[in-house]
Short mmCIF file of C-alpha atoms in Angstrom, two decimals:
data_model
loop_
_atom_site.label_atom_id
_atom_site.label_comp_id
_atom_site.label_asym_id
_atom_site.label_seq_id
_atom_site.Cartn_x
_atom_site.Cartn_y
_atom_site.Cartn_z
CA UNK A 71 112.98 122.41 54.44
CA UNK A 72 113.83 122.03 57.90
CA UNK A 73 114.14 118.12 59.14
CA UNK A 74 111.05 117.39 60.88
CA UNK A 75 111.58 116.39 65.05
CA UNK A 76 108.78 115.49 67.46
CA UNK A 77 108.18 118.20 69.88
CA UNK A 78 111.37 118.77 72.58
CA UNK A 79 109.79 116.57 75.40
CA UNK A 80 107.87 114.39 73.42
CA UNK A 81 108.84 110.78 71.96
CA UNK A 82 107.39 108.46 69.16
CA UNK A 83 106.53 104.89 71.08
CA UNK A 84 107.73 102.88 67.59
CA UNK A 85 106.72 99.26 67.63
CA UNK A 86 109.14 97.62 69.77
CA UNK A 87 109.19 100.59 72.34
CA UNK A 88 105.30 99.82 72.21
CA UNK A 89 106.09 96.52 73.07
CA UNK A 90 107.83 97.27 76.07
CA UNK A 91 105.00 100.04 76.98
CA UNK A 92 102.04 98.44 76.44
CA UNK A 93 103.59 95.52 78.36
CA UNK A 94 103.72 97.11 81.77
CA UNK A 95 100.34 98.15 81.10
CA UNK A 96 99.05 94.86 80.90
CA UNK A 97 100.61 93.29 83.55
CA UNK A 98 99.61 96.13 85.84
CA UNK A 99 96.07 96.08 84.72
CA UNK A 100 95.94 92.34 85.02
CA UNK A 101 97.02 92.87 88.95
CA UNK A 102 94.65 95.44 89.60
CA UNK A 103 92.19 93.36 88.26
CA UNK A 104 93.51 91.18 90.77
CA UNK A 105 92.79 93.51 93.71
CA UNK A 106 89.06 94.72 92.79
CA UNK A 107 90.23 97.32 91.20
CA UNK A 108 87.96 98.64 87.95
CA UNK A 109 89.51 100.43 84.95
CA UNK A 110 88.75 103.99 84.62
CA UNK A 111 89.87 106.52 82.16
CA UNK A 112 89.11 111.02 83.00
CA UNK A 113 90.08 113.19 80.04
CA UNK A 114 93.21 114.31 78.94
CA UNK A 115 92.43 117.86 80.02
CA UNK A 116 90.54 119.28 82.81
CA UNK A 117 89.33 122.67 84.30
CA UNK A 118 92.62 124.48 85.46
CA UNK A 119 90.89 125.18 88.59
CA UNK A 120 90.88 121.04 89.40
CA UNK A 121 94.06 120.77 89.53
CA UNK A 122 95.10 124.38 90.70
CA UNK A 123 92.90 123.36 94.00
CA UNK A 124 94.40 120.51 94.52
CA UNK A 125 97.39 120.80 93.88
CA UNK A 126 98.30 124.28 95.58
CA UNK A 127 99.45 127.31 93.69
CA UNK A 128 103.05 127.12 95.72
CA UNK A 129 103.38 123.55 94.10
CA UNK A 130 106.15 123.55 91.14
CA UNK A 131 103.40 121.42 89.20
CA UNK A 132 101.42 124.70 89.72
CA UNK A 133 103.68 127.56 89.62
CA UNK A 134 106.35 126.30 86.49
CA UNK A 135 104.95 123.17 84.90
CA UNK A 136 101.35 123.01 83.59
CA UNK A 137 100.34 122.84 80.39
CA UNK A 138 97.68 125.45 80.84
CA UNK A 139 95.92 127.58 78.10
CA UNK A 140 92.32 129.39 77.60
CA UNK A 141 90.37 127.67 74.79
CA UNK A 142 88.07 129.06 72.38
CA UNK A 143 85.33 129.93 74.66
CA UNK A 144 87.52 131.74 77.42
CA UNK A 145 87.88 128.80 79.86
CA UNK A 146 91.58 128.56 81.48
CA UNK A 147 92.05 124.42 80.38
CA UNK A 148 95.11 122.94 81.87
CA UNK A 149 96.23 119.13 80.20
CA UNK A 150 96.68 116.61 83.02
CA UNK A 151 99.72 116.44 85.38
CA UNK A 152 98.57 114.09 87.29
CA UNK A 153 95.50 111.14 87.61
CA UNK A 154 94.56 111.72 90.94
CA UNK A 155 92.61 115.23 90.80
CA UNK A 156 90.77 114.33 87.94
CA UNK A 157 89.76 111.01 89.33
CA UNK A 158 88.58 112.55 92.55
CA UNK A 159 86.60 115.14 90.18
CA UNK A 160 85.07 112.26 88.45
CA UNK A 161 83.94 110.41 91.81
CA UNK A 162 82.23 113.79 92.37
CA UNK A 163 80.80 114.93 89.81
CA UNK A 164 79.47 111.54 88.96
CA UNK A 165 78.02 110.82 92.19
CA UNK A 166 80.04 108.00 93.66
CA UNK A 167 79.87 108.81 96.73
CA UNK A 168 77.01 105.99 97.36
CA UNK A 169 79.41 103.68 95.75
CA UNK A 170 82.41 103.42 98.53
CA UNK A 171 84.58 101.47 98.85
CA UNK A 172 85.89 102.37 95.35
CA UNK A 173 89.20 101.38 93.57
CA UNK A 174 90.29 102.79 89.92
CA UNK A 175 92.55 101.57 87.49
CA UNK A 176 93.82 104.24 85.05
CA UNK A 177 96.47 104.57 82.41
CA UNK A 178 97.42 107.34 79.56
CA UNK A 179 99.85 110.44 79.16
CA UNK A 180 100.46 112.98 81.48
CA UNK A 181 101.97 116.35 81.05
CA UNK A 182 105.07 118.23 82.74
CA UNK A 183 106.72 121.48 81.11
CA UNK A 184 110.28 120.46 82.66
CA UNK A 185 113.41 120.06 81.43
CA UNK A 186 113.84 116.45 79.83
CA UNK A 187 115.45 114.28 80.56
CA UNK A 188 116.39 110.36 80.78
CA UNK A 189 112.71 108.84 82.05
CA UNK A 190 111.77 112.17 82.10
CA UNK A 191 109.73 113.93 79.18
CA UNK A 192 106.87 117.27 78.59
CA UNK A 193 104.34 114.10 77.98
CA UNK A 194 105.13 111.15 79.71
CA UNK A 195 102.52 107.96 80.63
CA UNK A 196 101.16 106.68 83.67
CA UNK A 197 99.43 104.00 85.38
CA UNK A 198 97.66 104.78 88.50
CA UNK A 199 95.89 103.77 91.06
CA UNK A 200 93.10 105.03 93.51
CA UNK A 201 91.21 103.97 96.57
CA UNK A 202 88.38 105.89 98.25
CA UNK A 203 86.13 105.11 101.40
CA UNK A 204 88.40 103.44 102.61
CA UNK A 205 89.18 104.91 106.67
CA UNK A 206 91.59 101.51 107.99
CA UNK A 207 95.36 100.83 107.40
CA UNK A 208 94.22 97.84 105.40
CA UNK A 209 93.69 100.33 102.77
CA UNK A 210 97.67 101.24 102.78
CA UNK A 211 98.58 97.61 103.03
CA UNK A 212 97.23 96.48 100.34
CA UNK A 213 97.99 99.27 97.35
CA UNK A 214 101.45 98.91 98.61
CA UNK A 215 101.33 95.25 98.01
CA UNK A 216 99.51 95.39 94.57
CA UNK A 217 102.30 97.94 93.64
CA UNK A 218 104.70 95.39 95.08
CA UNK A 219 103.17 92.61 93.23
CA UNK A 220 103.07 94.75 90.01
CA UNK A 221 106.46 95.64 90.10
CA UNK A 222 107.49 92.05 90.93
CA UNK A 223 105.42 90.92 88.05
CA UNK A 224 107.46 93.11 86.13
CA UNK A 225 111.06 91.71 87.00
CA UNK A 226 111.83 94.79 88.74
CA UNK A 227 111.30 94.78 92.13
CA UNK A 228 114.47 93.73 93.28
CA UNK A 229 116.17 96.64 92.00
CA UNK A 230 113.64 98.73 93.98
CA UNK A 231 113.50 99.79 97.63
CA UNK A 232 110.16 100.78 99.15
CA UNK A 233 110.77 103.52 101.91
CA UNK A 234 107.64 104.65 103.57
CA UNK A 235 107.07 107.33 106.51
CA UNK A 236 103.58 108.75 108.69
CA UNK A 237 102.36 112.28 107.71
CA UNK A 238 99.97 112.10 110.79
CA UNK A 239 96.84 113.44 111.10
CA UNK A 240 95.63 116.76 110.75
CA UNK A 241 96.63 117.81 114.45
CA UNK A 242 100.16 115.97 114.41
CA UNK A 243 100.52 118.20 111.04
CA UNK A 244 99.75 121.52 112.78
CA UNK A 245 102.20 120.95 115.40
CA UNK A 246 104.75 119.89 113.24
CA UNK A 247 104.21 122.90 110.88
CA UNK A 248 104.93 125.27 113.75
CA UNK A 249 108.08 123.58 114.61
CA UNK A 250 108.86 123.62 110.93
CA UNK A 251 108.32 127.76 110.65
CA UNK A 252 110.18 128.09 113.75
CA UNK A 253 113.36 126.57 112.19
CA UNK A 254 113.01 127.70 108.77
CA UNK A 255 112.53 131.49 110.33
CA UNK A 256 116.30 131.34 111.68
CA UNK A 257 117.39 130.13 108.38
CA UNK A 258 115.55 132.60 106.35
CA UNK A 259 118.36 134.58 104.38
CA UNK A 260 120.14 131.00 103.60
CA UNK A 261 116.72 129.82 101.70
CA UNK A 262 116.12 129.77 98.40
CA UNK A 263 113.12 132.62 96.85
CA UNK A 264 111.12 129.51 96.37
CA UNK A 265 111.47 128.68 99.57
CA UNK A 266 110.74 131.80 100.97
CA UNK A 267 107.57 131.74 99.85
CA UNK A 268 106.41 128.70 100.72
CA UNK A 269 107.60 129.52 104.73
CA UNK A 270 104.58 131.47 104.70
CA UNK A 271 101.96 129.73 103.01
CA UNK A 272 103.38 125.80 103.14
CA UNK A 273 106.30 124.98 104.92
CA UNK A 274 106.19 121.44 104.61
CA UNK A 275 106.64 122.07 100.83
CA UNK A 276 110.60 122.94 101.94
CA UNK A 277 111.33 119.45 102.73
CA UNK A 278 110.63 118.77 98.77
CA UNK A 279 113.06 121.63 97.75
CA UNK A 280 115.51 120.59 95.06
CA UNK A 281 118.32 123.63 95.58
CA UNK A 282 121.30 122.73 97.66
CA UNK A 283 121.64 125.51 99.87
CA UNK A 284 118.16 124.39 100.89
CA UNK A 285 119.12 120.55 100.96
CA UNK A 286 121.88 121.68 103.44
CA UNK A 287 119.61 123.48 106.00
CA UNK A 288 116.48 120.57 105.73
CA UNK A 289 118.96 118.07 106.85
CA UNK A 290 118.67 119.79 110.40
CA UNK A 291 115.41 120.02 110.40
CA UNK A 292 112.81 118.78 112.67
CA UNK A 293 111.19 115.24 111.98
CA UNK A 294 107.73 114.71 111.43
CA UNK A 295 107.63 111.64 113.78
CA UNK A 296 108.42 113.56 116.80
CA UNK A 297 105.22 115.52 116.56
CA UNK A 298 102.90 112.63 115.46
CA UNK A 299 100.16 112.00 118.22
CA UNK A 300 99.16 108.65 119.86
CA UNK A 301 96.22 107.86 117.13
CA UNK A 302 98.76 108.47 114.22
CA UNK A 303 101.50 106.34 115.81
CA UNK A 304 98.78 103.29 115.96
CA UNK A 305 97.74 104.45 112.49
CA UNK A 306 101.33 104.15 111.05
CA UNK A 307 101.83 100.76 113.26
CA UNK A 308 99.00 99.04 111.88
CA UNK A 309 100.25 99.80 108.34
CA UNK A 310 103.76 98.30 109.11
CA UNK A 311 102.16 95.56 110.58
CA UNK A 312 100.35 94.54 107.89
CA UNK A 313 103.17 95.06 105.56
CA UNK A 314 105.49 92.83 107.45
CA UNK A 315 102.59 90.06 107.77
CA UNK A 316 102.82 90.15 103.97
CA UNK A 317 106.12 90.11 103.40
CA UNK A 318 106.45 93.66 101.85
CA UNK A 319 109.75 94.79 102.90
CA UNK A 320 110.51 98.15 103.47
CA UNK A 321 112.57 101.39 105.26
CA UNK A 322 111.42 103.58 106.94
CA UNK A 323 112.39 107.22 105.65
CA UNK A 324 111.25 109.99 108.08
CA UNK A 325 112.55 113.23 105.50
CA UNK A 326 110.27 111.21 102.95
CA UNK A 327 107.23 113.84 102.90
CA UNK A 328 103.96 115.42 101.04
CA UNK A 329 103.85 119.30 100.96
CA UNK A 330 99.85 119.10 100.56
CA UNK A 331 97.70 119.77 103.19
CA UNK A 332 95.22 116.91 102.46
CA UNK A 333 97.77 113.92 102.78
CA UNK A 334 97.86 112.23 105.65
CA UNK A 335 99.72 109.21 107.38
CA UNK A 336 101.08 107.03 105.31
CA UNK A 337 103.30 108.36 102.08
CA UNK A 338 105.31 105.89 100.40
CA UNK A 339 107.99 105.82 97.22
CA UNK A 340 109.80 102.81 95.34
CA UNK A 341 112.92 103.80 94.54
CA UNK A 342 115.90 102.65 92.38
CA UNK A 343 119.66 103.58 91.35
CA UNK A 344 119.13 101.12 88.42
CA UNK A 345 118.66 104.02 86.06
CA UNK A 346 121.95 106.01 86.78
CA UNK A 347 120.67 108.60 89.95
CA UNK A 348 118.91 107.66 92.42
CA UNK A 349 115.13 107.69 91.41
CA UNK A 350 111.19 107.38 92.24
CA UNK A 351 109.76 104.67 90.05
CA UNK A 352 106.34 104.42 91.87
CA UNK A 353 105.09 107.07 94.58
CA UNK A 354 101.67 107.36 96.54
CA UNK A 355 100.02 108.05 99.58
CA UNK A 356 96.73 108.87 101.23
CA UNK A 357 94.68 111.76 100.80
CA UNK A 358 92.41 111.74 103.49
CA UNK A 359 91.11 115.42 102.53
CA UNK A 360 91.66 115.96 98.84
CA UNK A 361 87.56 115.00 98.22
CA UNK A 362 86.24 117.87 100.64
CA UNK A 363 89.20 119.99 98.69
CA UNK A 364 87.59 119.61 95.69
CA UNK A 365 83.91 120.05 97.33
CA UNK A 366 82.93 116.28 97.46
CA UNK A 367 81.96 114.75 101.02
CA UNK A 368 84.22 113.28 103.30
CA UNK A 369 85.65 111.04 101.99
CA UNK A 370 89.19 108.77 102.78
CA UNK A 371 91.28 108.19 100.34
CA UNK A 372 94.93 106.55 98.97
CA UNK A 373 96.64 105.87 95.57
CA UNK A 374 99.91 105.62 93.75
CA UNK A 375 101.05 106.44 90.50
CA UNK A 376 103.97 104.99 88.64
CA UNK A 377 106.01 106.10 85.17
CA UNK A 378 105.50 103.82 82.36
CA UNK A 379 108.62 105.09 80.75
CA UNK A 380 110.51 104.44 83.88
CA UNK A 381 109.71 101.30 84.06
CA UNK A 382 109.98 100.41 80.64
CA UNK A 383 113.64 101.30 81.31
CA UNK A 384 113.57 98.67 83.89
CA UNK A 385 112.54 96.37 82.01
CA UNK A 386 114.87 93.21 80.43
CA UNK A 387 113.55 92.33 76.95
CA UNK A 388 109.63 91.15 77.28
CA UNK A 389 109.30 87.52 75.64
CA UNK A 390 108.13 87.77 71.67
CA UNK A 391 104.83 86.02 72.58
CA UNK A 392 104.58 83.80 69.11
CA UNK A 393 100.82 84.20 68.10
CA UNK A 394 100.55 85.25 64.19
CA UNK A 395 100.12 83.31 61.13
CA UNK A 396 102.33 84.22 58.58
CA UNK A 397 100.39 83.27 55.20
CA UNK A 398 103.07 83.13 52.23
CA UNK A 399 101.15 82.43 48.87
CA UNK A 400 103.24 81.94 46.27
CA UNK A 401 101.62 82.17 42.27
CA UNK A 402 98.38 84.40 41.31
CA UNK A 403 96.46 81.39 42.51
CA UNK A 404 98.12 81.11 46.31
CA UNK A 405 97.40 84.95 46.65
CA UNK A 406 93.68 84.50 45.89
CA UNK A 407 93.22 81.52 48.10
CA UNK A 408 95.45 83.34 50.84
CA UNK A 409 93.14 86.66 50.69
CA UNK A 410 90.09 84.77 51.70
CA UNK A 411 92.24 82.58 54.14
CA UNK A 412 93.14 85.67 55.61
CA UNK A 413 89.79 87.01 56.18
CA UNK A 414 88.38 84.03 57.50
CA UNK A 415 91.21 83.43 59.92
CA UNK A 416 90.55 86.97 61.33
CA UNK A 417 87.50 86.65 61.62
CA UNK A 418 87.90 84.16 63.61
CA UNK A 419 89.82 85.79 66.23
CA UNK A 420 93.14 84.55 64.66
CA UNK A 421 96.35 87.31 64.09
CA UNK A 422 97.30 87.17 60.26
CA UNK A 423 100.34 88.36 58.59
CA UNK A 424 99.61 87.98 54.54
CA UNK A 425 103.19 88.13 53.31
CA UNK A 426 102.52 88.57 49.53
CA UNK A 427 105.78 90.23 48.14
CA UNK A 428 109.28 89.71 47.83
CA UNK A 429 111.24 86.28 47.66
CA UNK A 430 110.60 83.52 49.94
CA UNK A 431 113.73 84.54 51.96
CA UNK A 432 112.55 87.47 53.16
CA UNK A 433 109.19 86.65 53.75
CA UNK A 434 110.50 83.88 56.01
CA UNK A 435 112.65 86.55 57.60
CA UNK A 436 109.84 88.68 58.13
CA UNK A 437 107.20 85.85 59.93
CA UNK A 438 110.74 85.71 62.12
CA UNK A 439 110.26 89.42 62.81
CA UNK A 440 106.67 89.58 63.74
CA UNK A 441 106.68 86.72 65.62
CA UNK A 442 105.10 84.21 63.92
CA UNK A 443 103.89 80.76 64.93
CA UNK A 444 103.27 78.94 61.88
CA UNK A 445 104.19 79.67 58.16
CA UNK A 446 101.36 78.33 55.72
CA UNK A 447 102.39 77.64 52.63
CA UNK A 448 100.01 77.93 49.23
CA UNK A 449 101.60 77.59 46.09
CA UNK A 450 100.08 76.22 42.49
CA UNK A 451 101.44 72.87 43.18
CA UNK A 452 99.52 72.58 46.60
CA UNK A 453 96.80 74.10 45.71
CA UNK A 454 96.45 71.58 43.13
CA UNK A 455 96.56 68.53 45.32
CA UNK A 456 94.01 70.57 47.67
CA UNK A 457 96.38 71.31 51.20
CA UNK A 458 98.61 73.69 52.28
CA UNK A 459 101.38 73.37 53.75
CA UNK A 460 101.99 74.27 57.54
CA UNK A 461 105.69 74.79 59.03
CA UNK A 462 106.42 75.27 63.07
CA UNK A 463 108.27 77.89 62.90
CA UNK A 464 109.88 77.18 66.30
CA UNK A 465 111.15 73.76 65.50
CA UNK A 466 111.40 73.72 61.82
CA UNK A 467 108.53 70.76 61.69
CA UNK A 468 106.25 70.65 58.63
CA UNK A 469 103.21 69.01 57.48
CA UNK A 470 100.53 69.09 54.83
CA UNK A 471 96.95 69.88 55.50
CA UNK A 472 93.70 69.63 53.44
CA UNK A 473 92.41 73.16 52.37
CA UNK A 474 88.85 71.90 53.95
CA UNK A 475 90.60 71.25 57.37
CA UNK A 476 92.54 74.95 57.33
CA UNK A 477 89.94 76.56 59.25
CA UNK A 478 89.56 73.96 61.93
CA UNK A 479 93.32 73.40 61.81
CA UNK A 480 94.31 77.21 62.64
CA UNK A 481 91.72 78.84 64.91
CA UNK A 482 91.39 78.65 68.21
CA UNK A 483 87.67 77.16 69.82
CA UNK A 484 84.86 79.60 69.43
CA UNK A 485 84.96 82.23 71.91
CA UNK A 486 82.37 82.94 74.75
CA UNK A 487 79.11 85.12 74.22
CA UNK A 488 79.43 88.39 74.76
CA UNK A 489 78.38 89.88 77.97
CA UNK A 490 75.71 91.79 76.43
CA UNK A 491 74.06 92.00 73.24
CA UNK A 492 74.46 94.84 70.71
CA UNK A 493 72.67 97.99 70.69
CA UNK A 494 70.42 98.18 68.34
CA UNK A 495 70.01 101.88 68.18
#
């Protein structure tokens, strides 16, 4: 029998992986919080046609790298790429728009049919942000600095570099795209087929082009700031402006771009060389046109999304946060008494390892593994004088504690109401 292997592009997220994962999830989530932003979550899969209108069919997401297939009713179903088109379909279909501002949290796989590689797999996880109804630069300022923050939070910012550039407005974009097919046409046999194409239907999507006979004629190209009008020059001021009077440092990058017609002004990337190559840890920018795209009203828009695995990458070691009780009964009596402990522990909101077999030893070494807190000892001899006995397992200090006072000695103080009561349907 063959030796079984997750799926080429796919990884198992074992326990201390997890760790790491779930991790940058928190801290992320905890910083959105921070910002007003609410958690949100669209499913995995959506309508091909969501993402295949928003994303353009000359877009490599598009044309080489969705997961798309007709289920068993006939519908072409396409598993998310990307958070932002199904977010925007949610705000739509769901009737938001009486709602603005609005800010989502979101987090979960993703999926890319691309050739893997380091930080880069077929299903890969997110976290993601979006803002809508939001028309001002303060908009931009401040899901730059929440990505800032989150990344800071993380221990990795300083091995990042934020470069952000103006897309303009829709007008500054016309006038740069005919400058743009007026260059490209005298380069036309150098170009790549890919390229080709997209002269004709999106030029801007050339500046994105990975193949180096392309790289070598975009470096000539003209720049996007030299067709920007005077309202996207104040635009793109008042962003910097607020970005300096926070303290977010950044560069400016004028080749950094978005081939799709419904960004505009700001577009912004963290990058890093930590990981080998230089590459994008965290990438966004605003959308001002992606809701009327999708049929939805006008409505303004910006958001960011950032690789978990990436980051995870980034990441030193997290802290073993010590939190678990590691009960260790020892006799037929000590596991009876620990079972109930056990229960009653967790039910009271307390984490519970019940380390029943093997020698002392290696139970010890294992409430070392998980992270353990406290040891609690039952055995016949304590049982019979009626405590346990309780050992810090950070400084070796131990003590001996009535079986009556266990319960009060271990949990933490009752926790809060809930916000609402139970259904009782």
């Amino acid at each position: 029998m063959a030796k079984l292997q997750p799926v080429r592009g796919t990884h198992d997220l074992l326990p201390e992986e997890a760790r790491r994962h779930r991790h940058v999830i928190d801290v992320a989530r905890d910083w959105a919080e921070r910002y007003g932003f609410a958690e949100m979550a669209t499913p995995v899969f959506e309508f091909t046609e969501v993402f295949n209108r928003t994303l353009g069919d000359t877009s490599d997401v598009v044309t080489k790298e969705m997961y798309t297939f007709n289920d068993r009713g006939g519908e072409s179903i396409t598993l998310r790429p990307e958070f932002t088109a199904g977010v925007v379909r949610a705000f739509i279909s769901g009737g938001l728009s009486q709602n603005l501002p609005i800010r989502f949290f979101s987090a979960g796989p993703v999926f890319r049919y691309e050739r893997p590689q380091k930080g880069r797999l077929r299903q890969f996880h997110q976290i993601n942000v979006e803002c809508l109804g939001i028309v001002e630069p303060q908009a931009d300022v401040e899901i730059i600095a929440l990505a800032a923050d989150i990344l800071d939070a993380l221990g990795v910012l300083r091995d990042c570099t934020l470069e952000i550039n103006s897309l303009g407005d829709a007008e500054s974009r016309v006038a740069y795209r005919a400058k743009l097919v007026e260059y490209f046409s005298g380069h036309t046999a150098q170009l790549s087929e890919d390229s080709r194409t997209r002269l004709q239907k999106n030029p801007l999507r050339i500046l994105d082009s990975k193949d180096e006979g392309d790289r070598a004629i975009i470096v000539n190209a003209p720049l996007l700031a030299d067709s920007l009008n005077e309202a996207s020059r104040a635009f793109f001021d008042g962003v910097r402006r607020g970005l300096d009077m926070l303290g977010v440092q950044y560069n400016v990058n004028q080749r950094l771009v978005r081939g799709l017609d419904y960004y505009t002004h700001t577009a912004f990337e963290f990058i890093t060389t930590a990981l080998g190559a230089q590459g994008t840890v965290l990438a966004g920018g605003r959308y001002d046109a992606l809701v009327e795209t999708l049929g939805g009203p006008k409505t303004p828009g910006i958001g960011w999304a950032a690789g978990i695995e990436r980051l995870a990458m980034l990441l030193g070691d997290p802290a073993l946060v010590r939190k678990a009780i590691a009960l260790i009964p020892i006799g037929t009596a000590g596991e009876a008494r620990a079972l109930k402990l056990a229960h009653e522990l967790r039910r009271c909101g307390v984490a519970v390892d019940l380390a029943a077999n093997g020698n002392i030893s290696k139970r010890m070494k294992r409430a070392d593994k998980i992270g353990a807190r406290l040891a609690v000892f039952l055995g016949d001899d304590e049982l019979a004088r009626g405590v346990a006995v309780l050992r810090d397992l950070l400084n070796g200090a131990q003590r001996e504690v009535p079986l009556g006072e266990l319960i009060e000695t271990l949990a933490p103080a009752p926790a809060a109401a809930p916000a609402f009561a139970p259904s009782r349907i």
